[in-house]
XYZ file of C-alpha atoms in Angstrom:
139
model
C -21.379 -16.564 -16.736
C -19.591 -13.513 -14.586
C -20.471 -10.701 -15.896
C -17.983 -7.496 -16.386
C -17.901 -6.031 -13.156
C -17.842 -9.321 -11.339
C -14.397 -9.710 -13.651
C -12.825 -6.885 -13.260
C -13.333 -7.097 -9.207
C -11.682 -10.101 -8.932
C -9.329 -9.347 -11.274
C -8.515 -7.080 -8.727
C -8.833 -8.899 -5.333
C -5.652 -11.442 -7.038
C -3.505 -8.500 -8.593
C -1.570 -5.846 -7.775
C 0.877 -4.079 -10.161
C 4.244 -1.835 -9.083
C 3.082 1.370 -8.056
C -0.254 -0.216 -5.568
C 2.576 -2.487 -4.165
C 5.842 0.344 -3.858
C 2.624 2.594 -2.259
C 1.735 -0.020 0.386
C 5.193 -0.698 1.303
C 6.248 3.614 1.726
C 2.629 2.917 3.954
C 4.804 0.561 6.672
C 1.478 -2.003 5.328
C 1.989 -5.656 6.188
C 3.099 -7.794 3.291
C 5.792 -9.959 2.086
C 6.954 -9.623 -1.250
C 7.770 -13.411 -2.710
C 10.587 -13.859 -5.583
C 9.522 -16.406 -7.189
C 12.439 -16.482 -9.813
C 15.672 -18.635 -9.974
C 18.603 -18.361 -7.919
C 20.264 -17.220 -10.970
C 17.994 -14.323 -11.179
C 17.579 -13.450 -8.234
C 21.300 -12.887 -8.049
C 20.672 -10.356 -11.117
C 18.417 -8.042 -8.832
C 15.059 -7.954 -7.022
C 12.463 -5.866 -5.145
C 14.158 -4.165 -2.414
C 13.615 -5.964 0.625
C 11.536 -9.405 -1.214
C 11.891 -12.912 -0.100
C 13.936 -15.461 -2.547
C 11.308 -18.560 -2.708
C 11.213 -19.671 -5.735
C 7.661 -20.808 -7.148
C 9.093 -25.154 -7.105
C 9.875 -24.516 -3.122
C 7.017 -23.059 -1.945
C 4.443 -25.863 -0.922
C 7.669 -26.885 1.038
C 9.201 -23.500 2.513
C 6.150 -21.056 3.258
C 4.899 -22.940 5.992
C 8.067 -23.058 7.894
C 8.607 -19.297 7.372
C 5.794 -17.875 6.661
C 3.590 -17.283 9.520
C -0.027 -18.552 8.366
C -2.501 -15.077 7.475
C 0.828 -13.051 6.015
C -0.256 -11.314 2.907
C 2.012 -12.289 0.262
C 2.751 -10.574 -2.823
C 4.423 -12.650 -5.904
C 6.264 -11.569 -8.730
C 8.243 -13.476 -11.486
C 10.531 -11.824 -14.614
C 8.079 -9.928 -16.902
C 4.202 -9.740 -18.361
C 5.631 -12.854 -20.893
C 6.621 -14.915 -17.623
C 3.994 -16.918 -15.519
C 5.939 -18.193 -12.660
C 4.202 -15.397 -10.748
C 0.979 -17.208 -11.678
C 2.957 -20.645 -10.344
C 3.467 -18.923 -7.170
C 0.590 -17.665 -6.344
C -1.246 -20.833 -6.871
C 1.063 -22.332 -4.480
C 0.570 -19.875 -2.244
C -3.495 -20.023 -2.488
C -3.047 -23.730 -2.280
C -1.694 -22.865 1.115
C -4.376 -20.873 2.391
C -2.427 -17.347 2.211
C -3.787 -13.684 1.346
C -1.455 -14.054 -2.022
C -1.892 -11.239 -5.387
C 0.163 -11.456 -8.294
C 2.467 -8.192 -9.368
C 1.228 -8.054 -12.795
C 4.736 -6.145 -14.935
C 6.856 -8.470 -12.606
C 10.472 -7.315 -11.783
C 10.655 -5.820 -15.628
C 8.016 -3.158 -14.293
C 9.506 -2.242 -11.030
C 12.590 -1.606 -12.382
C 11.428 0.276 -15.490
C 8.961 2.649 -13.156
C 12.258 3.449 -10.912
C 11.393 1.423 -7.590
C 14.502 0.094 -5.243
C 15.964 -2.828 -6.284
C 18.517 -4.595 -4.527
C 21.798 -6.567 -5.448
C 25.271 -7.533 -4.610
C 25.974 -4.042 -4.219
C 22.854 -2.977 -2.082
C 19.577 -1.379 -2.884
C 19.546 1.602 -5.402
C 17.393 2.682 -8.203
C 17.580 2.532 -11.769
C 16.474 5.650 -13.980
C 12.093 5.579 -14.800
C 11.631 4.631 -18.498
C 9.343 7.484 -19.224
C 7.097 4.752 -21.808
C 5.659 3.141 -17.966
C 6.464 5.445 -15.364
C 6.402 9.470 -14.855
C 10.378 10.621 -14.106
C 10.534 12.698 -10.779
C 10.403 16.422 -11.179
C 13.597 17.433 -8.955
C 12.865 21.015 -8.089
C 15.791 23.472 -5.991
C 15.756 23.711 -2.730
């Protein structure tokens, strides 16, 4: 039996959510970000500078582009998707420093991160129910 703390620090060391991850990357901090979605979705939009692998491919790809000890970060559509999960077993399977973004894409976009499509990277407006709108201020 694990008790509570035990649970909730792991539950840690394998997660990260949107804000811990868009903080680390602002930080220049070492980590890929993994798409682990379809082509199709991918295609939609993704995290700003993330990697298109998607969660069937990546016992097969990572090791050929992924250098061995790269943190990895996974994320998949939403909380009611778990192809992040998928991922990041495959990753662990692999031996890599892998977390999960708990919210998924559905989360980064709705707390106003960059995303990135066909047209380049931009940001969509903060959905005040998950994220705190910027106060602009005058200059």
């Amino acid at each position: 039996m694990i008790d509570r703390a035990d649970y909730f620090a792991a539950k840690l060391a394998f997660e990260t959510d949107a804000s811990d991850l868009y903080a680390r990357q602002k930080a220049g901090d070492a980590v890929v970000v993994v798409d682990v979605r379809s082509g199709d979705a991918w295609a939609q939009g993704r995290v700003a500078g993330a990697v298109h692998m998607p969660y069937r491919e990546i016992s097969d790809r990572a090791p050929q582009e992924l250098p061995a000890g790269t943190e990895v970060v996974v994320y998949c559509w939403s909380p009611g998707c778990n192809a992040g999960a998928k991922g990041a077993l495959e990753f662990a399977k692999l031996g890599y420093d892998v977390r999960e973004m708990i919210g998924g894409y559905e989360y980064w976009v709705r707390e106003g991160y960059p995303v990135e499509d066909h047209d380049g990277i931009h940001r969509r407006p903060i959905d005040p129910l998950t994220g705190i709108p910027r106060i602009r201020t005058r200059e």
